[in-house]
């Protein structure tokens, strides 16, 4: 019963559509009808601006971290579900949110939150890779995929050195999700039509 409850909680946390709610409550705007139509950080920045974009970014990161840390709560102390499984469920909730008709974002920020909650050194490495790549390419989509690739390299080495394969499985799963969700972006990058951010 506890395991079922913690899984449901992880999904509901991941399902919180921060971009949708912030847009509707504070800006009277449904961002699904603007820009890329995506409920994520990048589209929030494009449609609503810097402040709401940062707010959505932080909330979406927190969703992943909160899901991973659920077993630390007293009510879930008897749970036998691995924290990384809860992270994957939160990511699935972000992509298929019950509160937004199962149309969510691309899960980059929430995936980062999962990593933050489980392996801080990896998070810091990926943060550095992300910022450097974004400064260089000016494309959030390409930067996200570069960071996912860097994460795969890191966890492969980590698995070889430590013998822990759970983190490798998580990152392989999340990276696959990220590349799949960016398949249209990949086409635009090849065609030279992918939008670039300004002022970074």
N, CA, C and O of each residue as an XYZ file, in Angstrom:
800
protein
N       0.831     -1.198      0.000
C       0.000      0.000      0.000
C       0.874      1.261      0.000
O       0.602      2.218     -0.724
N       1.937      1.242      0.832
C       2.837      2.384      0.908
C       3.536      2.594     -0.431
O       3.698      3.727     -0.885
N       3.945      1.504     -1.055
C       4.625      1.617     -2.349
C       3.715      2.220     -3.409
O       4.140      3.060     -4.201
N       2.464      1.787     -3.415
C       1.500      2.326     -4.384
C       1.276      3.817     -4.136
O       1.189      4.604     -5.079
N       1.184      4.194     -2.871
C       0.933      5.591     -2.512
C       2.106      6.490     -2.906
O       1.900      7.587     -3.425
N       3.332      6.030     -2.663
C       4.489      6.860     -2.988
C       4.647      7.007     -4.503
O       5.088      8.053     -4.979
N       4.293      5.974     -5.256
C       4.348      6.047     -6.717
C       3.330      7.056     -7.241
O       3.627      7.846     -8.137
N       2.133      7.020     -6.674
C       1.086      7.976     -7.070
C       1.527      9.401     -6.759
O       1.334     10.306     -7.570
N       2.119      9.598     -5.584
C       2.582     10.925     -5.186
C       3.665     11.436     -6.138
O       3.660     12.606     -6.521
N       4.587     10.559     -6.514
C       5.651     10.956     -7.440
C       5.065     11.385     -8.782
O       5.509     12.368     -9.375
N       4.076     10.650     -9.252
C       3.441     10.995    -10.525
C       2.710     12.332    -10.430
O       2.807     13.161    -11.336
N       1.979     12.542     -9.336
C       1.217     13.784     -9.176
C       2.142     14.985     -9.040
O       1.841     16.061     -9.556
N       3.259     14.810     -8.352
C       4.239     15.891     -8.251
C       4.769     16.231     -9.640
O       4.845     17.401    -10.014
N       5.131     15.213    -10.390
C       5.626     15.442    -11.746
C       4.584     16.065    -12.656
O       4.923     16.771    -13.606
N       3.321     15.806    -12.368
C       2.233     16.283    -13.222
C       1.895     17.757    -13.033
O       1.130     18.320    -13.816
N       2.452     18.386    -12.008
C       2.138     19.799    -11.763
C       2.574     20.625    -12.983
O       3.770     20.733    -13.252
N       1.627     21.206    -13.719
C       1.975     21.953    -14.944
C       2.299     23.411    -14.613
O       1.476     24.302    -14.825
N       3.484     23.640    -14.101
C       3.855     24.976    -13.620
C       3.719     26.038    -14.714
O       3.234     27.139    -14.455
N       4.142     25.710    -15.922
C       4.065     26.684    -17.018
C       2.619     27.066    -17.318
O       2.313     28.234    -17.560
N       1.745     26.083    -17.298
C       0.330     26.335    -17.579
C      -0.298     27.178    -16.489
O      -0.971     28.169    -16.770
N      -0.077     26.782    -15.238
C      -0.708     27.490    -14.125
C      -0.167     28.897    -13.954
O      -0.946     29.822    -13.725
N       1.131     29.087    -14.057
C       1.701     30.431    -13.940
C       1.192     31.322    -15.065
O       0.850     32.483    -14.840
N       1.144     30.774    -16.275
C       0.645     31.541    -17.404
C      -0.795     31.968    -17.227
O      -1.141     33.121    -17.487
N      -1.637     31.049    -16.786
C      -3.064     31.355    -16.647
C      -3.348     32.261    -15.453
O      -4.136     33.200    -15.562
N      -2.712     31.985    -14.315
C      -3.008     32.728    -13.088
C      -2.456     34.153    -13.128
O      -3.153     35.103    -12.771
N      -1.207     34.297    -13.562
C      -0.554     35.599    -13.472
C      -0.545     36.392    -14.782
O      -0.385     37.613    -14.767
N      -0.716     35.702    -15.910
C      -0.620     36.397    -17.190
C      -1.845     36.192    -18.081
O      -1.895     36.676    -19.212
N      -2.829     35.467    -17.552
C      -4.058     35.209    -18.318
C      -3.749     34.650    -19.703
O      -4.416     34.970    -20.687
N      -2.728     33.811    -19.751
C      -2.273     33.260    -21.032
C      -2.089     31.758    -20.936
O      -1.445     31.258    -20.013
N      -2.653     31.049    -21.885
C      -2.438     29.609    -21.997
C      -1.299     29.404    -22.988
O      -1.495     29.525    -24.197
N      -0.100     29.092    -22.474
C       1.058     29.033    -23.374
C       0.982     27.863    -24.347
O       1.779     27.783    -25.281
N       0.027     26.953    -24.136
C      -0.159     25.871    -25.101
C      -0.658     26.398    -26.439
O      -0.586     25.711    -27.457
N      -1.173     27.645    -26.422
C      -1.707     28.248    -27.632
C      -0.719     29.229    -28.261
O      -1.054     29.944    -29.206
N       0.499     29.253    -27.726
C       1.497     30.196    -28.225
C       2.846     29.501    -28.384
O       3.097     28.460    -27.776
N       3.704     30.088    -29.206
C       5.032     29.538    -29.395
C       4.995     28.112    -29.902
O       4.299     27.794    -30.866
N       5.759     27.254    -29.232
C       5.794     25.848    -29.625
C       4.606     25.071    -29.081
O       4.361     23.935    -29.487
N       3.859     25.690    -28.150
C       2.738     25.006    -27.518
C       3.174     24.072    -26.411
O       2.354     23.364    -25.826
N       4.470     24.069    -26.121
C       5.030     23.150    -25.134
C       4.905     23.719    -23.721
O       5.103     24.914    -23.504
N       4.574     22.848    -22.762
C       4.493     23.269    -21.366
C       5.847     23.087    -20.683
O       6.010     22.229    -19.816
N       6.797     23.896    -21.083
C       8.132     23.778    -20.518
C       8.791     25.126    -20.335
O       8.203     26.170    -20.618
N      10.021     25.087    -19.856
C      10.762     26.307    -19.546
C      11.023     27.163    -20.779
O      10.802     28.374    -20.758
N      11.492     26.533    -21.852
C      11.870     27.297    -23.046
C      10.689     28.077    -23.617
O      10.817     29.261    -23.929
N       9.557     27.425    -23.752
C       8.389     28.102    -24.303
C       7.876     29.178    -23.354
O       7.335     30.190    -23.799
N       8.042     28.968    -22.049
C       7.642     29.987    -21.080
C       8.488     31.237    -21.240
O       7.968     32.352    -21.218
N       9.804     31.050    -21.402
C      10.683     32.193    -21.638
C      10.258     32.947    -22.897
O      10.204     34.177    -22.901
N       9.959     32.213    -23.956
C       9.616     32.849    -25.233
C       8.290     33.581    -25.167
O       8.156     34.681    -25.704
N       7.305     32.975    -24.508
C       5.955     33.526    -24.514
C       5.726     34.536    -23.395
O       5.134     35.592    -23.622
N       6.190     34.218    -22.190
C       5.879     35.045    -21.024
C       7.021     35.924    -20.552
O       6.787     36.963    -19.935
N       8.258     35.522    -20.834
C       9.376     36.359    -20.409
C      10.301     35.693    -19.408
O      10.140     34.522    -19.066
N      11.280     36.472    -18.944
C      12.368     35.953    -18.121
C      11.917     35.502    -16.734
O      12.235     34.388    -16.317
N      11.176     36.354    -16.009
C      10.793     36.018    -14.636
C       9.926     34.763    -14.555
O      10.244     33.860    -13.781
N       8.839     34.676    -15.329
C       8.053     33.433    -15.288
C       8.843     32.240    -15.802
O       8.632     31.118    -15.342
N       9.752     32.464    -16.749
C      10.579     31.375    -17.250
C      11.461     30.797    -16.155
O      11.589     29.579    -16.029
N      12.069     31.676    -15.362
C      12.907     31.228    -14.253
C      12.067     30.493    -13.211
O      12.490     29.473    -12.666
N      10.868     31.025    -12.940
C       9.980     30.389    -11.958
C       9.609     28.974    -12.398
O       9.637     28.043    -11.592
N       9.266     28.816    -13.654
C       8.914     27.497    -14.186
C      10.119     26.565    -14.133
O       9.984     25.395    -13.775
N      11.283     27.071    -14.484
C      12.505     26.266    -14.437
C      12.748     25.719    -13.033
O      13.011     24.528    -12.862
N      12.661     26.584    -12.038
C      12.933     26.172    -10.658
C      11.884     25.186    -10.148
O      12.216     24.208     -9.478
N      10.626     25.449    -10.467
C       9.562     24.541    -10.020
C       9.715     23.172    -10.659
O       9.567     22.147     -9.993
N      10.013     23.157    -11.959
C      10.149     21.870    -12.658
C      11.361     21.086    -12.165
O      11.314     19.859    -12.085
N      12.442     21.782    -11.836
C      13.591     21.102    -11.230
C      13.189     20.532     -9.872
O      13.504     19.386     -9.553
N      12.493     21.338     -9.081
C      12.078     20.910     -7.745
C      11.190     19.674     -7.799
O      11.249     18.829     -6.906
N      10.368     19.560     -8.840
C       9.487     18.394     -8.954
C      10.288     17.102     -8.985
O       9.954     16.138     -8.296
N      11.347     17.088     -9.788
C      12.184     15.898     -9.878
C      12.885     15.601     -8.568
O      12.939     14.451     -8.133
N      13.426     16.642     -7.935
C      14.130     16.475     -6.666
C      13.184     15.992     -5.576
O      13.524     15.095     -4.805
N      12.000     16.585     -5.511
C      11.023     16.213     -4.488
C      10.614     14.755     -4.616
O      10.459     14.064     -3.609
N      10.439     14.283     -5.840
C      10.036     12.890     -6.053
C      11.105     11.922     -5.544
O      10.794     10.921     -4.898
N      12.370     12.237     -5.846
C      13.473     11.377     -5.419
C      13.592     11.344     -3.896
O      13.980     10.326     -3.322
N      13.258     12.456     -3.244
C      13.426     12.560     -1.798
C      12.186     12.121     -1.009
O      12.194     12.176      0.221
N      11.143     11.694     -1.683
C       9.921     11.261     -0.987
C      10.177     10.188      0.081
O       9.551     10.239      1.140
N      11.081      9.208     -0.159
C      11.312      8.170      0.860
C      11.837      8.706      2.188
O      11.807      7.999      3.196
N      12.320      9.959      2.199
C      12.819     10.542      3.444
C      11.691     10.975      4.374
O      11.913     11.193      5.565
N      10.478     11.099      3.830
C       9.336     11.469      4.663
C       8.928     10.292      5.537
O       8.963      9.141      5.102
N       8.543     10.588      6.770
C       8.193      9.540      7.733
C       7.080      8.635      7.215
O       7.102      7.424      7.439
N       6.109      9.224      6.523
C       4.964      8.453      6.047
C       5.388      7.393      5.028
O       4.702      6.385      4.860
N       6.529      7.621      4.339
C       6.996      6.686      3.319
C       8.245      5.914      3.745
O       8.921      5.318      2.907
N       8.546      5.924      5.019
C       9.792      5.311      5.495
C       9.853      3.807      5.242
O      10.942      3.238      5.171
N       8.709      3.164      5.107
C       8.681      1.713      4.869
C       8.646      1.353      3.387
O       8.562      0.178      3.032
N       8.710      2.354      2.533
C       8.651      2.099      1.095
C       9.904      1.366      0.623
O      11.007      1.615      1.111
N       9.718      0.472     -0.319
C      10.848     -0.263     -0.897
C      11.102      0.149     -2.350
O      11.894     -0.485     -3.048
N      10.434      1.205     -2.799
C      10.612      1.686     -4.167
C      11.906      2.493     -4.253
O      12.126      3.395     -3.445
N      12.752      2.180     -5.213
C      14.019      2.888     -5.372
C      13.755      4.353     -5.736
O      12.887      4.633     -6.563
N      14.495      5.292     -5.127
C      14.297      6.716     -5.425
C      14.377      7.049     -6.910
O      13.669      7.937     -7.385
N      15.230      6.349     -7.640
C      15.364      6.640     -9.064
C      14.118      6.240     -9.852
O      13.793      6.857    -10.866
N      13.431      5.215     -9.383
C      12.167      4.835    -10.022
C      11.150      5.942     -9.812
O      10.380      6.267    -10.715
N      11.150      6.516     -8.626
C      10.249      7.636     -8.340
C      10.590      8.823     -9.238
O       9.699      9.542     -9.692
N      11.879      9.024     -9.491
C      12.287     10.099    -10.387
C      11.770      9.884    -11.794
O      11.279     10.815    -12.432
N      11.879      8.654    -12.279
C      11.378      8.341    -13.614
C       9.870      8.559    -13.693
O       9.359      9.052    -14.699
N       9.174      8.192    -12.642
C       7.718      8.374    -12.615
C       7.365      9.859    -12.631
O       6.404     10.263    -13.285
N       8.143     10.675    -11.911
C       7.907     12.118    -11.914
C       8.137     12.699    -13.304
O       7.386     13.565    -13.752
N       9.169     12.224    -13.980
C       9.446     12.668    -15.349
C       8.281     12.289    -16.265
O       7.848     13.087    -17.096
N       7.781     11.068    -16.105
C       6.621     10.638    -16.897
C       5.417     11.530    -16.604
O       4.641     11.862    -17.500
N       5.275     11.913    -15.333
C       4.183     12.817    -14.964
C       4.326     14.174    -15.625
O       3.333     14.779    -16.029
N       5.556     14.655    -15.739
C       5.792     15.943    -16.392
C       5.450     15.870    -17.880
O       4.875     16.806    -18.436
N       5.805     14.763    -18.517
C       5.542     14.604    -19.952
C       4.061     14.329    -20.218
O       3.496     14.808    -21.200
N       3.443     13.550    -19.326
C       2.024     13.199    -19.484
C       1.256     13.599    -18.218
O       0.829     12.733    -17.455
N       1.079     14.910    -17.991
C       0.462     15.401    -16.749
C      -1.056     15.220    -16.709
O      -1.772     15.621    -17.627
N      -1.516     14.617    -15.643
C      -2.948     14.396    -15.488
C      -3.697     15.719    -15.361
O      -4.886     15.786    -15.672
N      -3.013     16.777    -14.906
C      -3.650     18.082    -14.715
C      -3.679     18.929    -15.982
O      -4.202     20.044    -15.966
N      -3.125     18.416    -17.076
C      -3.083     19.194    -18.324
C      -3.382     18.311    -19.523
O      -2.758     18.437    -20.577
N      -4.336     17.423    -19.351
C      -4.797     16.551    -20.431
C      -3.666     15.719    -21.034
O      -3.674     15.402    -22.223
N      -2.695     15.374    -20.190
C      -1.587     14.483    -20.574
C      -0.706     15.054    -21.683
O      -0.078     14.308    -22.434
N      -0.666     16.396    -21.778
C       0.222     17.071    -22.731
C       1.161     17.984    -21.959
O       0.786     19.086    -21.561
N       2.384     17.514    -21.751
C       3.317     18.262    -20.923
C       4.528     18.763    -21.669
O       4.476     19.051    -22.865
N       5.638     18.861    -20.924
C       6.877     19.390    -21.487
C       7.832     18.294    -21.912
O       7.453     17.129    -22.036
N       9.065     18.683    -22.130
C      10.070     17.744    -22.642
C      10.936     17.145    -21.537
O      11.821     16.334    -21.811
N      10.686     17.538    -20.302
C      11.250     16.874    -19.115
C      12.728     17.140    -18.847
O      13.334     16.436    -18.038
N      13.318     18.124    -19.494
C      14.737     18.399    -19.254
C      14.954     18.899    -17.825
O      15.820     18.389    -17.113
N      14.167     19.899    -17.404
C      14.334     20.466    -16.066
C      13.992     19.448    -14.978
O      14.698     19.349    -13.975
N      12.921     18.699    -15.173
C      12.532     17.706    -14.179
C      13.572     16.593    -14.089
O      13.851     16.089    -13.001
N      14.140     16.212    -15.220
C      15.221     15.218    -15.222
C      16.428     15.745    -14.447
O      17.067     15.007    -13.696
N      16.730     17.021    -14.637
C      17.828     17.640    -13.893
C      17.552     17.605    -12.396
O      18.457     17.391    -11.589
N      16.289     17.818    -12.036
C      15.916     17.766    -10.628
C      16.092     16.384    -10.020
O      16.484     16.251     -8.860
N      15.802     15.363    -10.804
C      16.010     13.985    -10.351
C      17.490     13.762    -10.061
O      17.855     13.192     -9.032
N      18.330     14.216    -10.973
C      19.779     14.059    -10.800
C      20.262     14.861     -9.593
O      21.103     14.390     -8.827
N      19.735     16.064     -9.427
C      20.097     16.897     -8.273
C      19.799     16.181     -6.960
O      20.601     16.212     -6.027
N      18.640     15.539     -6.900
C      18.241     14.864     -5.673
C      19.005     13.581     -5.396
O      19.058     13.122     -4.255
N      19.599     12.998     -6.436
C      20.245     11.688     -6.261
C      21.764     11.746     -6.346
O      22.448     11.006     -5.640
N      22.303     12.616     -7.204
C      23.755     12.656     -7.390
C      24.191     14.088     -7.676
O      24.227     14.515     -8.830
N      24.519     14.819     -6.630
C      24.865     16.235     -6.753
C      26.078     16.471     -7.660
O      26.031     17.384     -8.484
N      27.168     15.686     -7.548
C      28.315     15.923     -8.439
C      27.943     15.856     -9.916
O      28.397     16.682    -10.708
N      27.124     14.883    -10.290
C      26.690     14.775    -11.684
C      25.875     15.998    -12.076
O      26.032     16.523    -13.179
N      25.015     16.449    -11.190
C      24.204     17.638    -11.468
C      25.091     18.848    -11.742
O      24.836     19.607    -12.677
N      26.125     19.030    -10.934
C      27.019     20.180    -11.097
C      27.791     20.099    -12.411
O      27.993     21.112    -13.080
N      28.223     18.888    -12.780
C      28.914     18.694    -14.059
C      27.986     19.061    -15.210
O      28.379     19.768    -16.137
N      26.751     18.573    -15.141
C      25.804     18.827    -16.228
C      25.396     20.292    -16.284
O      25.145     20.831    -17.362
N      25.329     20.938    -15.117
C      25.009     22.367    -15.095
C      26.080     23.158    -15.831
O      25.777     24.067    -16.604
N      27.347     22.798    -15.582
C      28.450     23.472    -16.267
C      28.395     23.211    -17.774
O      28.571     24.129    -18.575
N      28.151     21.952    -18.152
C      28.043     21.601    -19.573
C      26.899     22.363    -20.227
O      27.038     22.877    -21.338
N      25.778     22.433    -19.537
C      24.591     23.110    -20.071
C      24.873     24.591    -20.314
O      24.570     25.118    -21.384
N      25.455     25.259    -19.315
C      25.687     26.699    -19.433
C      26.710     27.009    -20.529
O      26.538     27.957    -21.296
N      27.758     26.216    -20.594
C      28.780     26.435    -21.632
C      28.197     26.182    -23.023
O      28.435     26.951    -23.955
N      27.436     25.101    -23.150
C      26.838     24.764    -24.445
C      25.816     25.807    -24.879
O      25.742     26.172    -26.052
N      25.027     26.282    -23.911
C      24.012     27.283    -24.239
C      24.668     28.589    -24.667
O      24.205     29.253    -25.595
N      25.745     28.951    -23.986
C      26.473     30.166    -24.355
C      27.042     30.047    -25.764
O      27.112     31.029    -26.502
N      27.447     28.834    -26.127
C      28.078     28.598    -27.425
C      27.074     28.462    -28.557
O      27.236     29.070    -29.615
N      26.023     27.654    -28.331
C      25.088     27.334    -29.413
C      23.871     28.252    -29.484
O      23.290     28.437    -30.553
N      23.483     28.830    -28.334
C      22.289     29.677    -28.223
C      20.993     28.897    -28.470
O      19.933     29.494    -28.659
N      21.083     27.563    -28.467
C      19.895     26.737    -28.700
C      19.656     25.832    -27.493
O      20.488     24.984    -27.167
N      18.519     26.019    -26.838
C      18.207     25.231    -25.650
C      18.049     23.755    -26.004
O      18.488     22.882    -25.255
N      17.429     23.484    -27.133
C      17.195     22.099    -27.537
C      18.511     21.356    -27.747
O      18.698     20.260    -27.218
N      19.416     21.946    -28.512
C      20.721     21.322    -28.770
C      21.509     21.185    -27.476
O      22.161     20.168    -27.243
N      21.448     22.210    -26.640
C      22.144     22.185    -25.357
C      21.629     21.057    -24.474
O      22.409     20.380    -23.805
N      20.328     20.857    -24.473
C      19.723     19.792    -23.668
C      20.228     18.428    -24.115
O      20.511     17.562    -23.287
N      20.341     18.238    -25.429
C      20.815     16.947    -25.944
C      22.307     16.754    -25.696
O      22.764     15.633    -25.471
N      23.060     17.841    -25.737
C      24.487     17.753    -25.412
C      24.661     17.362    -23.954
O      25.503     16.526    -23.625
N      23.864     17.966    -23.084
C      23.928     17.642    -21.658
C      23.531     16.182    -21.413
O      24.129     15.500    -20.580
N      22.521     15.711    -22.143
C      22.093     14.314    -22.001
C      23.212     13.366    -22.424
O      23.425     12.329    -21.797
N      23.918     13.725    -23.481
C      25.040     12.906    -23.947
C      26.169     12.910    -22.919
O      26.768     11.870    -22.643
N      26.454     14.073    -22.359
C      27.489     14.181    -21.324
C      27.120     13.336    -20.109
O      27.980     12.705    -19.494
N      25.821     13.331    -19.770
C      25.365     12.530    -18.636
C      25.582     11.043    -18.889
O      25.981     10.304    -17.989
N      25.317     10.611    -20.116
C      25.526      9.204    -20.471
C      26.999      8.800    -20.344
O      27.321      7.714    -19.862
N      27.870      9.686    -20.783
C      29.307      9.411    -20.676
C      29.712      9.321    -19.206
O      30.446      8.416    -18.811
N      29.231     10.264    -18.403
C      29.559     10.297    -16.974
C      29.121      9.016    -16.276
O      29.904      8.392    -15.559
N      27.856      8.625    -16.489
C      27.339      7.464    -15.754
C      27.931      6.152    -16.258
O      27.987      5.169    -15.519
N      28.370      6.136    -17.509
C      29.051      4.939    -18.014
C      30.369      4.740    -17.270
O      30.683      3.635    -16.828
N      31.132      5.814    -17.138
C      32.386      5.757    -16.387
C      32.106      5.444    -14.920
O      32.815      4.653    -14.297
N      31.051      6.081    -14.370
C      30.674      5.870    -12.964
C      30.331      4.396    -12.719
O      30.706      3.828    -11.694
N      29.627      3.795    -13.654
C      29.251      2.372    -13.547
C      30.506      1.486    -13.564
O      30.629      0.554    -12.769
N      31.429      1.791    -14.478
C      32.657      0.998    -14.587
C      33.481      1.092    -13.302
O      34.034      0.096    -12.835
N      33.557      2.301    -12.734
C      34.396      2.526    -11.554
C      33.762      1.986    -10.276
O      34.436      1.354     -9.463
N      32.454      2.238    -10.099
C      31.795      1.891     -8.830
C      31.007      0.586     -8.880
O      30.754     -0.027     -7.843
N      30.621      0.165    -10.069
C      29.800     -1.030    -10.189
C      28.317     -0.763     -9.992
O      27.504     -1.681    -10.098
N      27.951      0.495     -9.703
C      26.535      0.840     -9.524
C      25.908      1.119    -10.885
O      26.313      2.041    -11.593
N      24.925      0.317    -11.234
C      24.315      0.452    -12.561
C      22.966      1.162    -12.544
O      22.431      1.496    -13.601
N      22.406      1.396    -11.349
C      21.072      2.015    -11.267
C      21.073      3.404    -11.892
O      20.145      3.758    -12.619
N      22.112      4.194    -11.612
C      22.180      5.538    -12.160
C      22.334      5.506    -13.677
O      21.781      6.354    -14.378
N      23.083      4.531    -14.184
C      23.239      4.388    -15.638
C      21.886      4.114    -16.291
O      21.559      4.702    -17.322
N      21.105      3.223    -15.690
C      19.791      2.893    -16.244
C      18.899      4.121    -16.262
O      18.196      4.378    -17.239
N      18.932      4.886    -15.157
C      18.117      6.102    -15.080
C      18.499      7.075    -16.193
O      17.637      7.548    -16.934
N      19.794      7.371    -16.308
C      20.245      8.362    -17.282
C      19.973      7.895    -18.703
O      19.586      8.697    -19.552
N      20.169      6.607    -18.973
C      19.879      6.076    -20.307
C      18.402      6.271    -20.640
O      18.045      6.629    -21.762
N      17.554      6.029    -19.649
C      16.111      6.197    -19.830
C      15.762      7.660    -20.073
O      15.020      7.978    -21.003
N      16.297      8.555    -19.234
C      15.990      9.977    -19.351
C      16.554     10.550    -20.650
O      15.896     11.350    -21.315
N      17.770     10.142    -21.011
C      18.370     10.637    -22.252
C      17.542     10.207    -23.456
O      17.338     10.980    -24.391
N      17.070      8.967    -23.422
C      16.205      8.493    -24.497
C      14.941      9.322    -24.613
O      14.512      9.671    -25.712
N      14.344      9.636    -23.458
C      13.157     10.490    -23.416
C      13.461     11.849    -24.041
O      12.702     12.349    -24.873
N      14.585     12.440    -23.626
C      14.932     13.782    -24.077
C      15.163     13.817    -25.587
O      14.676     14.722    -26.265
N      15.892     12.853    -26.111
C      16.130     12.819    -27.555
C      14.821     12.579    -28.316
O      14.590     13.178    -29.366
N      13.981     11.713    -27.787
C      12.702     11.439    -28.451
C      11.832     12.689    -28.482
O      11.228     13.006    -29.507
N      11.770     13.391    -27.366
C      10.934     14.580    -27.282
C      11.483     15.730    -28.126
O      10.753     16.675    -28.423
N      12.759     15.666    -28.517
C      13.367     16.720    -29.311
C      13.531     16.329    -30.787
O      14.317     16.946    -31.507
N      12.807     15.325    -31.230
C      12.997     14.844    -32.604
C      12.664     15.919    -33.640
O      13.310     15.991    -34.685
N      11.655     16.758    -33.357
C      11.333     17.841    -34.293
C      12.408     18.913    -34.262
O      12.730     19.519    -35.284
N      12.965     19.143    -33.060
C      14.052     20.122    -32.938
C      15.267     19.673    -33.740
O      15.952     20.488    -34.357
N      15.528     18.364    -33.725
C      16.666     17.822    -34.474
C      16.512     18.128    -35.961
O      17.481     18.485    -36.631
N      15.306     17.987    -36.465
C      15.054     18.292    -37.877
C      15.324     19.766    -38.166
O      15.925     20.110    -39.185
N      14.868     20.643    -37.247
C      15.064     22.090    -37.460
C      16.542     22.469    -37.343
O      17.020     23.356    -38.051
N      17.256     21.795    -36.448
C      18.694     22.065    -36.322
C      19.408     21.708    -37.619
O      20.262     22.458    -38.092
N      19.057     20.562    -38.191
C      19.661     20.135    -39.457
C      19.339     21.115    -40.581
O      20.163     21.362    -41.462
N      18.107     21.677    -40.535
C      17.677     22.599    -41.576
C      18.128     24.036    -41.322
O      17.962     24.909    -42.174
N      18.698     24.269    -40.144
C      19.146     25.615    -39.797
C      18.021     26.550    -39.417
O      18.176     27.768    -39.499
N      16.872     25.995    -38.996
C      15.711     26.834    -38.665
C      15.359     26.799    -37.173
O      14.332     27.343    -36.768
N      16.196     26.170    -36.364
C      15.905     26.092    -34.923
C      16.111     27.477    -34.298
O      17.157     28.093    -34.498
N      15.107     27.977    -33.532
C      15.243     29.309    -32.908
C      16.391     29.353    -31.903
O      16.678     28.371    -31.217
N      17.028     30.498    -31.835
C      18.097     30.714    -30.868
C      17.652     31.745    -29.836
O      16.883     32.656    -30.144
N      18.142     31.592    -28.618
C      17.773     32.559    -27.587
C      18.664     33.785    -27.704
O      19.782     33.724    -28.218
N      18.141     34.889    -27.217
C      18.889     36.143    -27.292
C      19.265     36.618    -25.891
O      18.583     36.321    -24.911
N      20.330     37.337    -25.825
C      20.730     37.964    -24.569
C      21.367     37.049    -23.563
O      21.384     37.362    -22.373
N      21.905     35.900    -24.011
C      22.583     34.985    -23.077
C      24.075     34.969    -23.372
O      24.830     34.264    -22.702
